[in-house]
mmCIF file of C-alpha atoms in Angstrom:
data_model
loop_
_atom_site.group_PDB
_atom_site.id
_atom_site.type_symbol
_atom_site.label_atom_id
_atom_site.label_comp_id
_atom_site.label_asym_id
_atom_site.label_seq_id
_atom_site.Cartn_x
_atom_site.Cartn_y
_atom_site.Cartn_z
ATOM 1 C CA UNK I 1224 -11.997 -31.910 -21.959
ATOM 2 C CA UNK I 1225 -10.108 -31.276 -18.749
ATOM 3 C CA UNK I 1226 -6.642 -29.732 -18.723
ATOM 4 C CA UNK I 1227 -4.161 -31.490 -16.448
ATOM 5 C CA UNK I 1228 -1.288 -29.274 -15.282
ATOM 6 C CA UNK I 1229 2.053 -31.083 -15.217
ATOM 7 C CA UNK I 1230 4.689 -28.341 -14.767
ATOM 8 C CA UNK I 1231 4.069 -24.929 -13.182
ATOM 9 C CA UNK I 1232 7.005 -22.561 -12.756
ATOM 10 C CA UNK I 1233 7.552 -20.216 -9.819
ATOM 11 C CA UNK I 1234 7.240 -17.293 -9.508
ATOM 12 C CA UNK I 1235 4.229 -16.236 -11.534
ATOM 13 C CA UNK I 1236 2.603 -19.676 -11.722
ATOM 14 C CA UNK I 1237 3.406 -19.984 -15.452
ATOM 15 C CA UNK I 1238 2.117 -23.212 -16.993
ATOM 16 C CA UNK I 1239 4.818 -25.043 -19.023
ATOM 17 C CA UNK I 1240 3.545 -28.613 -19.389
ATOM 18 C CA UNK I 1241 -0.051 -29.780 -19.606
ATOM 19 C CA UNK I 1242 -2.338 -32.213 -21.355
ATOM 20 C CA UNK I 1243 -6.027 -32.140 -22.217
ATOM 21 C CA UNK I 1244 -7.727 -35.323 -21.062
ATOM 22 C CA UNK I 1245 -11.237 -36.722 -21.241
ATOM 23 C CA UNK I 1246 -11.257 -38.064 -17.717
ATOM 24 C CA UNK I 1247 -11.250 -36.314 -14.370
ATOM 25 C CA UNK I 1248 -9.692 -37.858 -11.290
ATOM 26 C CA UNK I 1249 -12.019 -37.760 -8.266
ATOM 27 C CA UNK I 1250 -11.245 -38.981 -4.757
ATOM 28 C CA UNK I 1251 -13.708 -39.633 -1.950
ATOM 29 C CA UNK I 1252 -12.401 -38.565 1.429
ATOM 30 C CA UNK I 1253 -13.675 -38.258 4.957
ATOM 31 C CA UNK I 1254 -15.857 -35.239 5.683
ATOM 32 C CA UNK I 1255 -13.817 -32.130 6.431
ATOM 33 C CA UNK I 1256 -14.168 -30.538 9.872
ATOM 34 C CA UNK I 1257 -15.549 -27.291 8.412
ATOM 35 C CA UNK I 1258 -17.660 -25.908 5.621
ATOM 36 C CA UNK I 1259 -18.624 -22.423 4.424
ATOM 37 C CA UNK I 1260 -21.876 -20.569 3.913
ATOM 38 C CA UNK I 1261 -22.504 -17.214 2.246
ATOM 39 C CA UNK I 1262 -25.125 -15.127 4.001
ATOM 40 C CA UNK I 1263 -27.024 -14.022 0.903
ATOM 41 C CA UNK I 1264 -27.390 -10.225 0.858
ATOM 42 C CA UNK I 1265 -30.890 -8.723 0.854
ATOM 43 C CA UNK I 1266 -29.743 -5.559 -0.931
ATOM 44 C CA UNK I 1267 -27.855 -4.948 -4.176
ATOM 45 C CA UNK I 1268 -24.261 -3.939 -4.705
ATOM 46 C CA UNK I 1269 -24.675 -0.628 -6.539
ATOM 47 C CA UNK I 1270 -22.401 0.932 -9.139
ATOM 48 C CA UNK I 1271 -19.758 3.104 -7.457
ATOM 49 C CA UNK I 1272 -20.705 1.317 -4.258
ATOM 50 C CA UNK I 1273 -19.390 -1.276 -1.843
ATOM 51 C CA UNK I 1274 -20.615 -4.173 0.263
ATOM 52 C CA UNK I 1275 -19.346 -6.375 3.084
ATOM 53 C CA UNK I 1276 -20.361 -9.923 2.127
ATOM 54 C CA UNK I 1277 -20.722 -12.100 5.206
ATOM 55 C CA UNK I 1278 -19.092 -15.570 5.156
ATOM 56 C CA UNK I 1279 -19.834 -18.047 7.966
ATOM 57 C CA UNK I 1280 -17.759 -21.117 8.842
ATOM 58 C CA UNK I 1281 -19.481 -24.141 10.345
ATOM 59 C CA UNK I 1282 -16.812 -25.924 12.396
ATOM 60 C CA UNK I 1283 -16.879 -29.352 13.916
ATOM 61 C CA UNK I 1284 -16.197 -29.459 17.630
ATOM 62 C CA UNK I 1285 -12.496 -29.128 18.358
ATOM 63 C CA UNK I 1286 -11.519 -27.676 14.963
ATOM 64 C CA UNK I 1287 -10.207 -24.123 15.528
ATOM 65 C CA UNK I 1288 -7.622 -23.617 12.741
ATOM 66 C CA UNK I 1289 -7.760 -20.392 10.695
ATOM 67 C CA UNK I 1290 -9.593 -20.627 7.367
ATOM 68 C CA UNK I 1291 -8.518 -18.734 4.250
ATOM 69 C CA UNK I 1292 -11.463 -17.612 2.114
ATOM 70 C CA UNK I 1293 -11.298 -16.677 -1.565
ATOM 71 C CA UNK I 1294 -13.868 -15.218 -3.955
ATOM 72 C CA UNK I 1295 -12.803 -16.795 -7.257
ATOM 73 C CA UNK I 1296 -15.624 -15.597 -9.528
ATOM 74 C CA UNK I 1297 -16.161 -11.851 -9.752
ATOM 75 C CA UNK I 1298 -18.890 -10.429 -11.987
ATOM 76 C CA UNK I 1299 -17.668 -7.892 -14.571
ATOM 77 C CA UNK I 1300 -16.864 -4.588 -12.873
ATOM 78 C CA UNK I 1301 -16.877 -6.091 -9.376
ATOM 79 C CA UNK I 1302 -13.655 -5.978 -7.351
ATOM 80 C CA UNK I 1303 -12.679 -7.931 -4.258
ATOM 81 C CA UNK I 1304 -9.686 -8.620 -2.041
ATOM 82 C CA UNK I 1305 -7.556 -11.581 -3.117
ATOM 83 C CA UNK I 1306 -8.492 -13.375 0.108
ATOM 84 C CA UNK I 1307 -9.578 -12.889 3.713
ATOM 85 C CA UNK I 1308 -9.011 -15.054 6.774
ATOM 86 C CA UNK I 1309 -11.396 -16.336 9.397
ATOM 87 C CA UNK I 1310 -9.152 -16.143 12.474
ATOM 88 C CA UNK I 1311 -8.379 -19.118 14.652
ATOM 89 C CA UNK I 1312 -11.387 -20.135 16.722
ATOM 90 C CA UNK I 1313 -13.742 -17.640 15.061
ATOM 91 C CA UNK I 1314 -16.684 -18.435 12.829
ATOM 92 C CA UNK I 1315 -17.251 -15.563 10.407
ATOM 93 C CA UNK I 1316 -15.641 -12.847 8.334
ATOM 94 C CA UNK I 1317 -16.778 -10.107 5.971
ATOM 95 C CA UNK I 1318 -15.509 -10.091 2.401
ATOM 96 C CA UNK I 1319 -15.294 -6.517 1.000
ATOM 97 C CA UNK I 1320 -16.718 -6.098 -2.506
ATOM 98 C CA UNK I 1321 -16.899 -2.994 -4.693
ATOM 99 C CA UNK I 1322 -18.440 -2.124 -8.053
ATOM 100 C CA UNK I 1323 -17.194 0.396 -10.593
ATOM 101 C CA UNK I 1324 -19.329 2.528 -12.899
ATOM 102 C CA UNK I 1325 -19.360 -0.149 -15.599
ATOM 103 C CA UNK I 1326 -20.407 -3.114 -13.459
ATOM 104 C CA UNK I 1327 -22.924 -5.229 -15.354
ATOM 105 C CA UNK I 1328 -26.400 -4.836 -13.923
ATOM 106 C CA UNK I 1329 -28.091 -8.180 -13.244
ATOM 107 C CA UNK I 1330 -28.305 -10.961 -10.655
ATOM 108 C CA UNK I 1331 -25.173 -13.128 -10.488
ATOM 109 C CA UNK I 1332 -24.508 -16.560 -8.965
ATOM 110 C CA UNK I 1333 -21.500 -16.404 -6.618
ATOM 111 C CA UNK I 1334 -19.603 -18.767 -4.328
ATOM 112 C CA UNK I 1335 -16.613 -18.757 -1.968
ATOM 113 C CA UNK I 1336 -13.768 -21.222 -1.471
ATOM 114 C CA UNK I 1337 -12.185 -21.951 1.888
ATOM 115 C CA UNK I 1338 -8.953 -23.728 2.749
ATOM 116 C CA UNK I 1339 -7.429 -24.841 6.042
ATOM 117 C CA UNK I 1340 -4.778 -27.172 7.413
ATOM 118 C CA UNK I 1341 -6.384 -30.461 8.406
ATOM 119 C CA UNK I 1342 -3.169 -32.482 8.309
ATOM 120 C CA UNK I 1343 -2.574 -30.984 4.867
ATOM 121 C CA UNK I 1344 -4.328 -28.309 2.834
ATOM 122 C CA UNK I 1345 -8.008 -29.041 2.272
ATOM 123 C CA UNK I 1346 -10.553 -27.026 0.301
ATOM 124 C CA UNK I 1347 -14.301 -26.592 0.549
ATOM 125 C CA UNK I 1348 -16.840 -24.552 -1.402
ATOM 126 C CA UNK I 1349 -19.808 -22.595 -0.134
ATOM 127 C CA UNK I 1350 -23.259 -22.933 -1.618
ATOM 128 C CA UNK I 1351 -24.227 -20.861 -4.665
ATOM 129 C CA UNK I 1352 -25.681 -17.535 -3.582
ATOM 130 C CA UNK I 1353 -27.101 -14.601 -5.549
ATOM 131 C CA UNK I 1354 -25.484 -11.176 -5.767
ATOM 132 C CA UNK I 1355 -27.492 -8.424 -7.432
ATOM 133 C CA UNK I 1356 -25.602 -5.580 -9.136
ATOM 134 C CA UNK I 1357 -27.752 -2.452 -9.573
ATOM 135 C CA UNK I 1358 -27.470 1.154 -10.673
ATOM 136 C CA UNK I 1359 -27.014 3.966 -8.165
ATOM 137 C CA UNK I 1360 -30.131 5.046 -6.303
ATOM 138 C CA UNK I 1361 -29.029 8.685 -6.466
ATOM 139 C CA UNK I 1362 -26.276 11.016 -7.640
ATOM 140 C CA UNK I 1363 -25.133 14.549 -6.801
ATOM 141 C CA UNK I 1364 -24.083 17.629 -8.762
ATOM 142 C CA UNK I 1365 -21.748 19.442 -6.347
ATOM 143 C CA UNK I 1366 -20.766 23.086 -6.801
ATOM 144 C CA UNK I 1367 -17.146 24.162 -6.483
ATOM 145 C CA UNK I 1368 -16.388 26.258 -3.424
ATOM 146 C CA UNK I 1369 -13.707 28.661 -2.227
ATOM 147 C CA UNK I 1370 -12.864 30.029 1.197
ATOM 148 C CA UNK I 1371 -10.124 31.916 3.036
ATOM 149 C CA UNK I 1372 -8.034 30.175 5.657
ATOM 150 C CA UNK I 1373 -9.760 30.307 9.031
ATOM 151 C CA UNK I 1374 -13.214 31.012 7.599
ATOM 152 C CA UNK I 1375 -16.350 29.018 6.766
ATOM 153 C CA UNK I 1376 -18.067 28.342 3.445
ATOM 154 C CA UNK I 1377 -20.983 26.323 2.071
ATOM 155 C CA UNK I 1378 -20.667 23.395 -0.367
ATOM 156 C CA UNK I 1379 -23.972 23.101 -2.244
ATOM 157 C CA UNK I 1380 -25.249 19.811 -3.703
ATOM 158 C CA UNK I 1381 -28.158 19.198 -6.072
ATOM 159 C CA UNK I 1382 -29.631 15.717 -5.731
ATOM 160 C CA UNK I 1383 -30.996 13.482 -8.479
ATOM 161 C CA UNK I 1384 -32.996 10.487 -7.253
ATOM 162 C CA UNK I 1385 -32.786 7.516 -9.641
ATOM 163 C CA UNK I 1386 -34.672 5.077 -7.417
ATOM 164 C CA UNK I 1387 -36.860 6.255 -4.514
ATOM 165 C CA UNK I 1388 -35.902 4.823 -1.144
ATOM 166 C CA UNK I 1389 -37.558 4.727 2.247
ATOM 167 C CA UNK I 1390 -36.331 6.351 5.426
ATOM 168 C CA UNK I 1391 -33.319 8.593 5.972
ATOM 169 C CA UNK I 1392 -29.973 8.315 4.212
ATOM 170 C CA UNK I 1393 -26.702 9.529 5.737
ATOM 171 C CA UNK I 1394 -24.471 11.764 3.586
ATOM 172 C CA UNK I 1395 -20.776 12.486 4.210
ATOM 173 C CA UNK I 1396 -18.436 14.906 2.433
ATOM 174 C CA UNK I 1397 -15.070 13.133 2.213
ATOM 175 C CA UNK I 1398 -11.601 13.866 0.862
ATOM 176 C CA UNK I 1399 -11.312 17.231 2.653
ATOM 177 C CA UNK I 1400 -7.759 18.513 3.229
ATOM 178 C CA UNK I 1401 -6.098 18.682 6.627
ATOM 179 C CA UNK I 1402 -7.774 20.794 9.302
ATOM 180 C CA UNK I 1403 -10.973 21.238 7.279
ATOM 181 C CA UNK I 1404 -14.123 19.867 8.890
ATOM 182 C CA UNK I 1405 -17.843 19.460 8.286
ATOM 183 C CA UNK I 1406 -20.715 17.374 9.650
ATOM 184 C CA UNK I 1407 -22.796 14.437 8.393
ATOM 185 C CA UNK I 1408 -26.197 15.346 6.924
ATOM 186 C CA UNK I 1409 -29.487 13.489 6.465
ATOM 187 C CA UNK I 1410 -31.617 13.306 3.316
ATOM 188 C CA UNK I 1411 -34.779 11.531 2.169
ATOM 189 C CA UNK I 1412 -36.078 10.630 -1.278
ATOM 190 C CA UNK I 1413 -37.767 14.062 -1.371
ATOM 191 C CA UNK I 1414 -34.622 16.108 -0.704
ATOM 192 C CA UNK I 1415 -33.647 18.177 -3.741
ATOM 193 C CA UNK I 1416 -30.520 19.917 -2.447
ATOM 194 C CA UNK I 1417 -28.370 20.315 0.640
ATOM 195 C CA UNK I 1418 -25.429 22.413 1.833
ATOM 196 C CA UNK I 1419 -22.431 21.344 3.920
ATOM 197 C CA UNK I 1420 -21.020 23.938 6.324
ATOM 198 C CA UNK I 1421 -17.266 23.600 5.787
ATOM 199 C CA UNK I 1422 -14.982 25.131 8.412
ATOM 200 C CA UNK I 1423 -11.296 25.775 7.744
ATOM 201 C CA UNK I 1424 -8.421 26.520 10.112
ATOM 202 C CA UNK I 1425 -5.887 29.362 9.810
ATOM 203 C CA UNK I 1426 -3.320 26.644 9.010
ATOM 204 C CA UNK I 1427 -5.436 24.648 6.509
ATOM 205 C CA UNK I 1428 -3.314 24.125 3.349
ATOM 206 C CA UNK I 1429 -3.877 26.798 0.707
ATOM 207 C CA UNK I 1430 -4.508 25.760 -2.901
ATOM 208 C CA UNK I 1431 -7.078 23.880 -4.991
ATOM 209 C CA UNK I 1432 -8.019 20.535 -3.464
ATOM 210 C CA UNK I 1433 -9.587 18.021 -5.849
ATOM 211 C CA UNK I 1434 -11.282 14.627 -5.412
ATOM 212 C CA UNK I 1435 -13.665 15.836 -2.712
ATOM 213 C CA UNK I 1436 -16.721 13.577 -2.941
ATOM 214 C CA UNK I 1437 -19.958 12.539 -1.258
ATOM 215 C CA UNK I 1438 -20.705 9.114 0.233
ATOM 216 C CA UNK I 1439 -24.297 8.043 0.924
ATOM 217 C CA UNK I 1440 -25.522 5.117 3.031
ATOM 218 C CA UNK I 1441 -29.211 4.205 3.047
ATOM 219 C CA UNK I 1442 -30.999 1.224 4.544
ATOM 220 C CA UNK I 1443 -33.166 -1.286 2.693
ATOM 221 C CA UNK I 1444 -34.533 -4.572 4.047
ATOM 222 C CA UNK I 1445 -32.599 -3.888 7.229
ATOM 223 C CA UNK I 1446 -29.211 -3.803 5.447
ATOM 224 C CA UNK I 1447 -27.032 -0.895 4.261
ATOM 225 C CA UNK I 1448 -26.839 0.090 0.601
ATOM 226 C CA UNK I 1449 -23.498 1.883 0.370
ATOM 227 C CA UNK I 1450 -22.939 4.475 -2.360
ATOM 228 C CA UNK I 1451 -19.207 5.119 -2.000
ATOM 229 C CA UNK I 1452 -19.241 7.876 -4.622
ATOM 230 C CA UNK I 1453 -22.213 9.953 -5.822
ATOM 231 C CA UNK I 1454 -20.499 13.148 -6.976
ATOM 232 C CA UNK I 1455 -17.186 15.023 -6.882
ATOM 233 C CA UNK I 1456 -16.045 18.629 -6.554
ATOM 234 C CA UNK I 1457 -13.126 20.943 -5.725
ATOM 235 C CA UNK I 1458 -12.402 23.252 -2.791
ATOM 236 C CA UNK I 1459 -10.056 26.225 -3.156
ATOM 237 C CA UNK I 1460 -8.500 27.593 0.021
ATOM 238 C CA UNK I 1461 -6.988 31.061 -0.258
ATOM 239 C CA UNK I 1462 -4.599 32.885 2.019
ATOM 240 C CA UNK I 1463 -6.177 35.971 3.576
ATOM 241 C CA UNK I 1464 -5.625 39.210 1.621
ATOM 242 C CA UNK I 1465 -2.952 41.480 3.114
ATOM 243 C CA UNK I 1466 -4.626 44.663 4.324
ATOM 244 C CA UNK I 1467 -2.938 47.939 3.258
ATOM 245 C CA UNK I 1468 -1.035 49.737 5.996
ATOM 246 C CA UNK I 1469 -3.043 52.428 7.744
ATOM 247 C CA UNK I 1470 -1.883 56.043 6.975
ATOM 248 C CA UNK I 1471 0.469 57.564 9.521
ATOM 249 C CA UNK I 1472 -1.236 59.708 12.126
ATOM 250 C CA UNK I 1473 -0.140 63.376 11.704
ATOM 251 C CA UNK I 1474 1.996 64.745 14.497
ATOM 252 C CA UNK I 1475 0.072 66.765 17.000
ATOM 253 C CA UNK I 1476 0.571 70.515 16.809
ATOM 254 C CA UNK I 1477 2.646 71.938 19.655
ATOM 255 C CA UNK I 1478 0.565 73.313 22.395
ATOM 256 C CA UNK I 1479 0.153 77.077 22.239
ATOM 257 C CA UNK I 1480 2.369 78.917 24.681
ATOM 258 C CA UNK I 1481 0.456 81.124 27.053
ATOM 259 C CA UNK I 1482 0.822 84.794 26.171
ATOM 260 C CA UNK I 1483 2.401 86.728 28.955
ATOM 261 C CA UNK I 1484 0.161 89.413 30.248
ATOM 262 C CA UNK I 1485 1.347 92.954 29.651
ATOM 263 C CA UNK I 1486 2.600 94.630 32.772
ATOM 264 C CA UNK I 1487 0.091 97.073 34.163
ATOM 265 C CA UNK I 1488 0.475 100.608 32.791
ATOM 266 C CA UNK I 1489 2.437 102.911 35.043
ATOM 267 C CA UNK I 1490 0.254 105.476 36.711
ATOM 268 C CA UNK I 1491 1.640 108.994 35.890
ATOM 269 C CA UNK I 1492 1.657 111.943 38.195
ATOM 270 C CA UNK I 1493 0.002 115.216 37.219
ATOM 271 C CA UNK I 1494 3.402 116.787 36.527
ATOM 272 C CA UNK I 1495 4.573 113.755 34.410
ATOM 273 C CA UNK I 1496 1.413 113.943 32.302
ATOM 274 C CA UNK I 1497 1.979 117.700 31.607
ATOM 275 C CA UNK I 1498 5.576 117.108 30.584
ATOM 276 C CA UNK I 1499 4.538 114.191 28.249
ATOM 277 C CA UNK I 1500 1.894 116.332 26.585
ATOM 278 C CA UNK I 1501 4.380 119.209 26.114
ATOM 279 C CA UNK I 1502 6.882 116.817 24.558
ATOM 280 C CA UNK I 1503 4.288 115.473 22.056
ATOM 281 C CA UNK I 1504 3.287 119.066 21.178
ATOM 282 C CA UNK I 1505 6.890 120.095 20.578
ATOM 283 C CA UNK I 1506 7.471 117.060 18.314
ATOM 284 C CA UNK I 1507 4.294 117.841 16.357
ATOM 285 C CA UNK I 1508 5.693 121.238 15.379
#
């Protein structure tokens, strides 16, 4: 049976009148001036990952109108934009796809629909292509970290390899708060752990910052396999401790005053000495 829609209400596209019929109306028209092709990916879309699916438009000479592309069938756990547009005069676009942690692992048939104004809206379909959904190649256990404003700390990661890969993968630590920086690191399938050097600024916001995570991009068959999320952690930024005030310096003792020298003893005459001795003798009696 085929359901024929008779009355659709706006907004919301609610269906009010329909009928199930055993026949399908088909019209043969002239060939449209464009068609679509999916460039089949050579790598999987991994759980907690993303992919840019390439869509190519084959235009007839002289047809330059923009083409709206939709991805109507999405495997369970796979998300996509509602539509993308191939701009006027251009021939390709990338359709962003993402997979959550519950995306069903298997190979899926997919297709794209394109519409353009050719004297009225006209639709075409791409060929059927294959999209593989796979598990993550690796995942991280990331330690929590803390640091004072203006200082540096290390964020340590332990790596679990689920599927060995060739070459070097690029790892980024994302979600850092304002004025906190680090650098991209490289790993291979043999790397067991790594440490990000995280530098803060004296004005980096204090507090516990959550949802800091690692993103890994590796290359397989010449195409990127993007792991948007392989582990999450927290970073606590503390204000510097206030140092206690230094004890007051004791006041310096006043400088000692020079002692005045005693005046030289008066030299007595022979007669003065005799009189002084007589006076002492008289007092002694």
